[in-house]
PDB file of C-alpha atoms in Angstrom:
ATOM      1  CA  MET A  27      88.294 108.736  93.550  1.00 46.00           C
ATOM      2  CA  ASP A  28      90.808 111.360  92.975  1.00 39.00           C
ATOM      3  CA  LEU A  29      94.412 111.616  92.372  1.00 39.00           C
ATOM      4  CA  SER A  30      95.912 114.889  93.377  1.00 37.00           C
ATOM      5  CA  ARG A  31      99.220 113.056  93.588  1.00 35.00           C
ATOM      6  CA  PRO A  32     100.099 109.415  93.180  1.00 33.00           C
ATOM      7  CA  GLY A  33      97.801 107.789  95.653  1.00 35.00           C
ATOM      8  CA  ALA A  34      94.863 110.130  95.883  1.00 40.00           C
ATOM      9  CA  GLY A  35      91.228 109.070  96.020  1.00 47.00           C
ATOM     10  CA  HIS A  36      89.358 108.036  92.847  1.00 49.00           C
ATOM     11  CA  ASP A  37      86.107 107.457  91.067  1.00 60.00           C
ATOM     12  CA  GLY A  38      84.706 104.057  90.550  1.00 45.00           C
ATOM     13  CA  GLY A  39      84.888 102.429  93.936  1.00 39.00           C
ATOM     14  CA  HIS A  40      87.934 104.465  94.548  1.00 40.00           C
ATOM     15  CA  GLU A  41      87.285 107.719  92.902  1.00 48.00           C
ATOM     16  CA  ALA A  42      88.483 109.347  95.884  1.00 44.00           C
ATOM     17  CA  ALA A  43      85.004 108.854  96.686  1.00 37.00           C
ATOM     18  CA  GLY A  44      82.167 106.737  95.438  1.00 35.00           C
ATOM     19  CA  ALA A  45      78.403 107.013  95.489  1.00 33.00           C
ATOM     20  CA  SER A  46      75.407 105.375  96.830  1.00 34.00           C
ATOM     21  CA  GLY A  47      72.630 106.735  98.872  1.00 32.00           C
ATOM     22  CA  ARG A  48      71.755 103.605 100.767  1.00 30.00           C
ATOM     23  CA  THR A  49      71.607 103.766 104.531  1.00 29.00           C
ATOM     24  CA  VAL A  50      73.416 101.278 106.721  1.00 28.00           C
ATOM     25  CA  PRO A  51      72.157 100.523 110.212  1.00 27.00           C
ATOM     26  CA  THR A  52      74.939 101.966 112.319  1.00 27.00           C
ATOM     27  CA  GLY A  53      77.746 103.110 110.264  1.00 30.00           C
ATOM     28  CA  PRO A  54      79.199 105.530 107.832  1.00 30.00           C
ATOM     29  CA  ALA A  55      79.566 105.157 104.182  1.00 31.00           C
ATOM     30  CA  GLY A  56      78.325 101.689 104.030  1.00 32.00           C
ATOM     31  CA  ALA A  57      81.046  99.706 102.362  1.00 35.00           C
ATOM     32  CA  TRP A  58      83.330 101.236  99.845  1.00 46.00           C
ATOM     33  CA  GLY A  59      80.749 103.485  98.443  1.00 39.00           C
ATOM     34  CA  THR A  60      77.489 103.239 100.339  1.00 35.00           C
ATOM     35  CA  MET A  61      76.269 105.819 102.771  1.00 33.00           C
ATOM     36  CA  GLY A  62      74.990 105.628 106.283  1.00 34.00           C
ATOM     37  CA  PRO A  63      74.672 108.006 109.213  1.00 33.00           C
ATOM     38  CA  MET A  64      77.999 108.545 110.939  1.00 33.00           C
ATOM     39  CA  PRO A  65      78.666 111.084 113.684  1.00 32.00           C
ATOM     40  CA  SER A  66      82.113 112.643 113.354  1.00 31.00           C
ATOM     41  CA  HIS A  67      83.270 111.166 116.669  1.00 31.00           C
ATOM     42  CA  GLU A  68      82.531 107.602 115.606  1.00 32.00           C
ATOM     43  CA  SER A  69      84.440 105.147 113.464  1.00 32.00           C
ATOM     44  CA  THR A  70      83.213 101.829 112.214  1.00 32.00           C
ATOM     45  CA  THR A  71      83.616  99.257 109.498  1.00 35.00           C
ATOM     46  CA  VAL A  72      81.063  97.915 107.056  1.00 35.00           C
ATOM     47  CA  PRO A  73      80.870  95.181 104.367  1.00 35.00           C
ATOM     48  CA  LEU A  74      81.504  95.629 100.651  1.00 33.00           C
ATOM     49  CA  PRO A  75      78.501  96.059  98.331  1.00 35.00           C
ATOM     50  CA  ALA A  76      78.335  93.698  95.370  1.00 32.00           C
ATOM     51  CA  HIS A  77      78.572  96.395  92.702  1.00 33.00           C
ATOM     52  CA  ARG A  78      82.020  97.429  93.955  1.00 34.00           C
ATOM     53  CA  THR A  79      83.754  94.134  93.239  1.00 30.00           C
ATOM     54  CA  GLY A  80      84.121  94.269  89.471  1.00 33.00           C
ATOM     55  CA  LYS A  81      86.627  95.750  87.061  1.00 36.00           C
ATOM     56  CA  GLY A  82      86.060  97.455  83.776  1.00 41.00           C
ATOM     57  CA  PRO A  83      83.608 100.093  82.605  1.00 51.00           C
ATOM     58  CA  GLY A  84      80.530  97.841  82.987  1.00 51.00           C
ATOM     59  CA  PRO A  85      76.966  99.120  83.451  1.00 53.00           C
ATOM     60  CA  LEU A  86      76.282 101.686  86.126  1.00 54.00           C
ATOM     61  CA  PRO A  87      74.806 100.351  89.378  1.00 56.00           C
ATOM     62  CA  PRO A  88      71.010 100.782  89.723  1.00 51.00           C
ATOM     63  CA  HIS A  89      71.260 103.645  92.215  1.00 49.00           C
ATOM     64  CA  GLU A  90      73.152 105.690  89.631  1.00 51.00           C
ATOM     65  CA  THR A  91      70.681 105.158  86.801  1.00 48.00           C
ATOM     66  CA  ALA A  92      67.460 106.183  88.516  1.00 48.00           C
ATOM     67  CA  GLY A  93      68.076 109.332  90.427  1.00 51.00           C
ATOM     68  CA  ALA A  94      66.602 112.756  90.997  1.00 52.00           C
ATOM     69  CA  SER A  95      65.805 115.242  88.269  1.00 52.00           C
ATOM     70  CA  LEU A  96      67.966 118.323  88.446  1.00 52.00           C
ATOM     71  CA  PRO A  97      65.924 121.438  89.247  1.00 47.00           C
ATOM     72  CA  PRO A  98      65.691 123.776  86.211  1.00 38.00           C
ATOM     73  CA  HIS A  99      67.499 126.620  88.025  1.00 38.00           C
ATOM     74  CA  GLU A 100      70.368 124.292  88.892  1.00 46.00           C
ATOM     75  CA  SER A 101      70.684 122.602  85.508  1.00 49.00           C
ATOM     76  CA  THR A 102      73.998 124.254  84.682  1.00 61.00           C
ATOM     77  CA  ASP A 103      76.442 121.799  83.170  1.00 83.00           C
ATOM     78  CA  ARG A 104      79.527 123.960  83.642  1.00 93.00           C
ATOM     79  CA  LEU A 105      81.203 124.904  86.894  1.00 96.00           C
ATOM     80  CA  ASP A 106      84.169 127.205  87.435  1.00 94.00           C
ATOM     81  CA  ALA A 107      86.970 126.951  89.993  1.00 95.00           C
ATOM     82  CA  PRO A 108      89.291 129.929  90.556  1.00 94.00           C
ATOM     83  CA  ALA A 109      92.874 130.230  89.421  1.00 94.00           C
ATOM     84  CA  THR A 110      95.750 130.228  91.892  1.00 94.00           C
ATOM     85  CA  ALA A 111      98.968 132.232  91.848  1.00 94.00           C
ATOM     86  CA  THR A 112     100.642 129.423  89.917  1.00 92.00           C
ATOM     87  CA  ALA A 113      97.835 127.587  88.089  1.00 93.00           C
ATOM     88  CA  PRO A 114      95.014 128.617  85.725  1.00 94.00           C
ATOM     89  CA  ALA A 115      91.323 128.476  86.522  1.00 94.00           C
ATOM     90  CA  LEU A 116      89.422 125.227  86.107  1.00 95.00           C
ATOM     91  CA  LEU A 117      86.292 124.468  84.143  1.00 95.00           C
ATOM     92  CA  LEU A 118      84.144 121.459  85.094  1.00 96.00           C
ATOM     93  CA  ARG A 119      81.911 120.351  82.206  1.00 96.00           C
ATOM     94  CA  PRO A 120      80.234 117.118  81.086  1.00 97.00           C
ATOM     95  CA  TRP A 121      82.423 114.516  79.426  1.00 97.00           C
ATOM     96  CA  GLU A 122      82.238 114.622  75.621  1.00 97.00           C
ATOM     97  CA  PRO A 123      82.907 111.989  72.922  1.00 98.00           C
ATOM     98  CA  ALA A 124      85.951 113.977  71.811  1.00 97.00           C
ATOM     99  CA  ASP A 125      87.516 113.320  75.236  1.00 97.00           C
ATOM    100  CA  ALA A 126      87.911 109.588  74.545  1.00 98.00           C
ATOM    101  CA  ALA A 127      91.432 109.707  73.114  1.00 97.00           C
ATOM    102  CA  PRO A 128      92.975 111.981  75.770  1.00 97.00           C
ATOM    103  CA  LEU A 129      91.123 110.063  78.522  1.00 97.00           C
ATOM    104  CA  ALA A 130      92.580 106.756  77.343  1.00 96.00           C
ATOM    105  CA  GLU A 131      96.012 108.356  77.357  1.00 96.00           C
ATOM    106  CA  LEU A 132      95.596 109.564  80.947  1.00 95.00           C
ATOM    107  CA  TYR A 133      94.655 106.026  82.028  1.00 94.00           C
ATOM    108  CA  ARG A 134      98.127 104.813  81.115  1.00 93.00           C
ATOM    109  CA  ASP A 135      99.329 106.331  84.375  1.00 91.00           C
ATOM    110  CA  GLU A 136     100.130 103.506  86.786  1.00 87.00           C
ATOM    111  CA  ALA A 137      99.576 105.696  89.852  1.00 85.00           C
ATOM    112  CA  LEU A 138      96.049 106.481  88.662  1.00 87.00           C
ATOM    113  CA  ARG A 139      95.190 102.877  87.812  1.00 83.00           C
ATOM    114  CA  ARG A 140      96.393 101.688  91.202  1.00 80.00           C
ATOM    115  CA  PHE A 141      93.470 103.292  93.006  1.00 73.00           C
ATOM    116  CA  LEU A 142      90.707 102.785  90.450  1.00 75.00           C
ATOM    117  CA  SER A 143      88.402  99.777  90.537  1.00 66.00           C
ATOM    118  CA  HIS A 144      87.922  99.869  86.773  1.00 76.00           C
ATOM    119  CA  SER A 145      90.289 100.118  83.817  1.00 84.00           C
ATOM    120  CA  LEU A 146      90.166 101.757  80.400  1.00 93.00           C
ATOM    121  CA  THR A 147      92.619 100.022  78.125  1.00 92.00           C
ATOM    122  CA  ASP A 148      92.009 101.911  74.886  1.00 96.00           C
ATOM    123  CA  GLU A 149      90.003 104.650  73.202  1.00 98.00           C
ATOM    124  CA  ALA A 150      87.012 102.340  72.662  1.00 97.00           C
ATOM    125  CA  ASP A 151      86.830 101.634  76.410  1.00 97.00           C
ATOM    126  CA  ALA A 152      87.077 105.354  77.100  1.00 97.00           C
ATOM    127  CA  ALA A 153      84.261 106.087  74.641  1.00 98.00           C
ATOM    128  CA  ARG A 154      82.017 103.531  76.347  1.00 97.00           C
ATOM    129  CA  TRP A 155      82.825 105.008  79.760  1.00 97.00           C
ATOM    130  CA  ILE A 156      81.989 108.507  78.520  1.00 98.00           C
ATOM    131  CA  GLU A 157      78.668 107.257  77.186  1.00 98.00           C
ATOM    132  CA  GLN A 158      77.913 105.750  80.603  1.00 97.00           C
ATOM    133  CA  GLN A 159      78.541 109.143  82.199  1.00 97.00           C
ATOM    134  CA  ARG A 160      76.062 110.697  79.772  1.00 97.00           C
ATOM    135  CA  GLN A 161      73.488 108.046  80.640  1.00 97.00           C
ATOM    136  CA  GLY A 162      74.027 108.588  84.360  1.00 97.00           C
ATOM    137  CA  ARG A 163      73.505 112.320  83.996  1.00 96.00           C
ATOM    138  CA  GLU A 164      70.408 111.804  81.870  1.00 96.00           C
ATOM    139  CA  ALA A 165      68.976 109.415  84.475  1.00 96.00           C
ATOM    140  CA  GLY A 166      69.707 111.896  87.248  1.00 95.00           C
ATOM    141  CA  GLY A 167      71.742 109.670  89.571  1.00 96.00           C
ATOM    142  CA  ARG A 168      75.316 110.415  88.524  1.00 97.00           C
ATOM    143  CA  PHE A 169      76.775 113.758  87.464  1.00 98.00           C
ATOM    144  CA  ALA A 170      80.303 113.399  86.099  1.00 98.00           C
ATOM    145  CA  PHE A 171      82.474 116.312  85.021  1.00 98.00           C
ATOM    146  CA  ALA A 172      85.635 116.486  82.982  1.00 98.00           C
ATOM    147  CA  VAL A 173      88.010 118.964  84.632  1.00 97.00           C
ATOM    148  CA  VAL A 174      89.977 121.155  82.246  1.00 97.00           C
ATOM    149  CA  GLU A 175      92.334 124.051  82.763  1.00 94.00           C
ATOM    150  CA  SER A 176      90.910 127.268  81.403  1.00 83.00           C
ATOM    151  CA  ALA A 177      92.617 130.587  80.767  1.00 68.00           C
ATOM    152  CA  ALA A 178      89.225 132.328  80.502  1.00 63.00           C
ATOM    153  CA  PRO A 179      85.782 131.600  82.033  1.00 60.00           C
ATOM    154  CA  HIS A 180      84.037 128.735  80.215  1.00 57.00           C
ATOM    155  CA  ALA A 181      86.911 128.410  77.729  1.00 60.00           C
ATOM    156  CA  ALA A 182      88.019 124.940  76.723  1.00 65.00           C
ATOM    157  CA  GLY A 183      91.442 123.769  77.809  1.00 84.00           C
ATOM    158  CA  ARG A 184      93.615 120.750  78.527  1.00 93.00           C
ATOM    159  CA  LEU A 185      92.033 117.830  80.377  1.00 97.00           C
ATOM    160  CA  VAL A 186      93.421 117.616  83.924  1.00 97.00           C
ATOM    161  CA  GLY A 187      90.969 115.458  85.867  1.00 97.00           C
ATOM    162  CA  HIS A 188      87.536 114.137  86.695  1.00 97.00           C
ATOM    163  CA  ALA A 189      84.958 114.909  89.379  1.00 98.00           C
ATOM    164  CA  VAL A 190      81.624 113.245  90.062  1.00 97.00           C
ATOM    165  CA  VAL A 191      78.706 113.251  92.466  1.00 98.00           C
ATOM    166  CA  LYS A 192      76.815 109.966  92.429  1.00 97.00           C
ATOM    167  CA  GLY A 193      74.101 108.062  94.195  1.00 97.00           C
ATOM    168  CA  VAL A 194      71.774 111.061  94.021  1.00 95.00           C
ATOM    169  CA  ALA A 195      68.176 110.022  94.675  1.00 96.00           C
ATOM    170  CA  PRO A 196      64.957 111.774  95.733  1.00 94.00           C
ATOM    171  CA  GLY A 197      64.571 111.682  99.514  1.00 95.00           C
ATOM    172  CA  SER A 198      68.062 110.329 100.131  1.00 96.00           C
ATOM    173  CA  PRO A 199      70.082 112.481 102.565  1.00 97.00           C
ATOM    174  CA  ALA A 200      73.447 111.278 101.230  1.00 98.00           C
ATOM    175  CA  ALA A 201      75.395 111.032  98.007  1.00 98.00           C
ATOM    176  CA  GLU A 202      79.036 110.389  97.248  1.00 98.00           C
ATOM    177  CA  VAL A 203      81.743 112.364  95.505  1.00 98.00           C
ATOM    178  CA  GLY A 204      84.733 111.133  93.557  1.00 96.00           C
ATOM    179  CA  TYR A 205      87.629 112.606  91.621  1.00 96.00           C
ATOM    180  CA  TRP A 206      91.049 112.031  90.138  1.00 95.00           C
ATOM    181  CA  THR A 207      93.807 114.231  88.771  1.00 95.00           C
ATOM    182  CA  ALA A 208      95.898 113.627  85.645  1.00 96.00           C
ATOM    183  CA  ALA A 209      99.581 112.888  86.213  1.00 94.00           C
ATOM    184  CA  HIS A 210     100.730 115.984  84.338  1.00 94.00           C
ATOM    185  CA  ALA A 211      98.561 118.266  86.499  1.00 95.00           C
ATOM    186  CA  ARG A 212      99.375 117.032  89.994  1.00 94.00           C
ATOM    187  CA  GLY A 213     100.717 119.566  92.461  1.00 93.00           C
ATOM    188  CA  ARG A 214      98.633 122.431  91.023  1.00 95.00           C
ATOM    189  CA  GLY A 215      95.686 122.215  93.413  1.00 96.00           C
ATOM    190  CA  VAL A 216      93.362 120.675  90.828  1.00 97.00           C
ATOM    191  CA  ALA A 217      91.663 118.185  93.154  1.00 97.00           C
ATOM    192  CA  PRO A 218      90.718 120.523  96.047  1.00 97.00           C
ATOM    193  CA  ARG A 219      89.528 123.274  93.726  1.00 97.00           C
ATOM    194  CA  ALA A 220      87.436 120.896  91.627  1.00 98.00           C
ATOM    195  CA  LEU A 221      86.040 119.152  94.697  1.00 98.00           C
ATOM    196  CA  GLU A 222      85.078 122.435  96.350  1.00 97.00           C
ATOM    197  CA  ALA A 223      83.255 123.594  93.204  1.00 97.00           C
ATOM    198  CA  LEU A 224      81.473 120.243  92.889  1.00 98.00           C
ATOM    199  CA  THR A 225      80.513 120.189  96.579  1.00 97.00           C
ATOM    200  CA  GLY A 226      78.945 123.639  96.552  1.00 96.00           C
ATOM    201  CA  TRP A 227      77.048 122.853  93.380  1.00 97.00           C
ATOM    202  CA  ALA A 228      75.740 119.515  94.643  1.00 97.00           C
ATOM    203  CA  PHE A 229      74.391 120.899  97.912  1.00 97.00           C
ATOM    204  CA  ALA A 230      72.675 123.752  96.076  1.00 96.00           C
ATOM    205  CA  ALA A 231      71.348 121.610  93.230  1.00 96.00           C
ATOM    206  CA  PHE A 232      69.911 118.808  95.356  1.00 97.00           C
ATOM    207  CA  ALA A 233      68.853 120.579  98.541  1.00 95.00           C
ATOM    208  CA  ALA A 234      65.206 120.282  97.525  1.00 95.00           C
ATOM    209  CA  GLN A 235      65.648 116.515  97.135  1.00 95.00           C
ATOM    210  CA  GLY A 236      66.870 116.285 100.718  1.00 96.00           C
ATOM    211  CA  LEU A 237      70.653 116.070 100.224  1.00 97.00           C
ATOM    212  CA  THR A 238      72.374 116.929 103.511  1.00 97.00           C
ATOM    213  CA  ARG A 239      75.564 114.863 103.402  1.00 97.00           C
ATOM    214  CA  LEU A 240      78.336 114.102 100.927  1.00 98.00           C
ATOM    215  CA  GLU A 241      80.836 111.317 101.478  1.00 98.00           C
ATOM    216  CA  LEU A 242      84.274 110.704 100.031  1.00 98.00           C
ATOM    217  CA  VAL A 243      85.998 107.312 100.166  1.00 95.00           C
ATOM    218  CA  HIS A 244      89.624 106.464  99.454  1.00 94.00           C
ATOM    219  CA  GLN A 245      92.119 103.707 100.153  1.00 91.00           C
ATOM    220  CA  ALA A 246      93.767 104.042 103.565  1.00 94.00           C
ATOM    221  CA  ASP A 247      97.275 104.462 102.174  1.00 92.00           C
ATOM    222  CA  ASN A 248      96.166 107.256  99.873  1.00 91.00           C
ATOM    223  CA  THR A 249      97.530 110.115 101.961  1.00 93.00           C
ATOM    224  CA  ALA A 250      97.178 112.638  99.136  1.00 92.00           C
ATOM    225  CA  SER A 251      93.421 112.079  99.068  1.00 93.00           C
ATOM    226  CA  CYS A 252      93.286 112.503 102.832  1.00 94.00           C
ATOM    227  CA  ARG A 253      94.902 115.918 102.381  1.00 95.00           C
ATOM    228  CA  VAL A 254      92.396 116.881  99.697  1.00 96.00           C
ATOM    229  CA  ALA A 255      89.516 115.819 101.955  1.00 97.00           C
ATOM    230  CA  HIS A 256      90.884 117.893 104.833  1.00 96.00           C
ATOM    231  CA  LYS A 257      91.377 120.951 102.644  1.00 96.00           C
ATOM    232  CA  CYS A 258      87.754 120.745 101.529  1.00 97.00           C
ATOM    233  CA  ALA A 259      86.387 120.180 105.069  1.00 96.00           C
ATOM    234  CA  TYR A 260      85.495 116.522 104.556  1.00 97.00           C
ATOM    235  CA  GLU A 261      86.063 115.139 108.048  1.00 96.00           C
ATOM    236  CA  LEU A 262      87.310 111.590 108.601  1.00 97.00           C
ATOM    237  CA  THR A 263      84.303 109.715 110.002  1.00 97.00           C
ATOM    238  CA  GLY A 264      84.891 106.011 109.498  1.00 96.00           C
ATOM    239  CA  THR A 265      86.808 103.128 107.995  1.00 96.00           C
ATOM    240  CA  LEU A 266      85.841 100.375 105.580  1.00 96.00           C
ATOM    241  CA  PRO A 267      87.340  96.868 105.627  1.00 96.00           C
ATOM    242  CA  ALA A 268      89.575  95.631 102.844  1.00 95.00           C
ATOM    243  CA  ALA A 269      87.812  93.519 100.217  1.00 92.00           C
ATOM    244  CA  PRO A 270      90.377  92.055  97.785  1.00 92.00           C
ATOM    245  CA  PRO A 271      90.947  92.086  94.933  1.00 84.00           C
ATOM    246  CA  ALA A 272      89.101  95.308  94.133  1.00 79.00           C
ATOM    247  CA  HIS A 273      89.975  96.912  97.480  1.00 84.00           C
ATOM    248  CA  PRO A 274      93.133  95.300  98.897  1.00 90.00           C
ATOM    249  CA  LEU A 275      93.405  97.707 101.844  1.00 93.00           C
ATOM    250  CA  ASP A 276      90.997  99.353 104.277  1.00 96.00           C
ATOM    251  CA  GLY A 277      89.266 102.539 103.185  1.00 96.00           C
ATOM    252  CA  HIS A 278      88.765 105.911 104.817  1.00 97.00           C
ATOM    253  CA  VAL A 279      85.366 107.600 104.799  1.00 98.00           C
ATOM    254  CA  HIS A 280      85.200 111.400 104.913  1.00 98.00           C
ATOM    255  CA  THR A 281      81.953 113.336 105.350  1.00 98.00           C
ATOM    256  CA  ARG A 282      80.836 116.897 104.719  1.00 98.00           C
ATOM    257  CA  THR A 283      77.539 118.647 105.371  1.00 96.00           C
ATOM    258  CA  PRO A 284      76.349 122.016 103.993  1.00 93.00           C
ATOM    259  CA  ILE A 285      77.477 123.812 107.169  1.00 77.00           C
ATOM    260  CA  THR A 286      80.812 121.986 107.532  1.00 59.00           C
ATOM    261  CA  GLY A 287      82.924 123.877 105.086  1.00 55.00           C
ATOM    262  CA  ALA A 288      83.565 127.438 104.001  1.00 54.00           C
ATOM    263  CA  GLY A 289      85.950 126.877 101.127  1.00 57.00           C
ATOM    264  CA  PRO A 290      89.279 125.059 100.829  1.00 60.00           C
ATOM    265  CA  ARG A 291      91.562 125.235 103.831  1.00 60.00           C
ATOM    266  CA  SER A 292      95.127 126.397 103.484  1.00 53.00           C
ATOM    267  CA  ALA A 293      96.557 123.170 104.921  1.00 47.00           C
TER     268      ALA A 293
END
């Protein structure tokens, strides 16, 4: 998921988007995180997959632990997003063990926890979650990035969010994106800039594996995430039914293809 403001999409069922790669017979993003073909003029609902019903930083679902190998020329682990008139540039880089303490602190934000399907209660939980992100990247099915503000290209800075592409698999046309923004960084355009950088990278990195569609999922009342999706040319293509307790409300599914977008929109 993502949180550009209280109530934006998130990662982990509600990253602001989740991941999968499975195809559903007629509909879009099969169930809170699974993909399926969905023309932009259609809207449908689909059931919830089993791996989306739990809480906590448990093991990654199978489709995120056996993915595609990243082509050598696309193996960069650092992405840059431009500065704005009022906010510094962003650096997207893999999560590191040293991020555990600040990550646990960010998870104290009630607005963030509201839209996440997992919880990190302390630094030990955060460390385990970071290790899972490393394993997902190593397996090739999940590529998670810590988002930090950077005054200079590739320079380390304060942690401001998270972005991920997941469900990547050889021959699968679809994967899912997710993101969230730290409370102290909301209102600075972190989510759309990070998502745009991640989107461009994913389509370039996995084109040879057949990736032609990215999907973003968020809770229906998460209007901030809807705005982020629109800014990054992720069109609303479907709805997902509520599945309490993990997903108490319906979800929105947004979709983008390589030719859909040409950078963040102004509104």
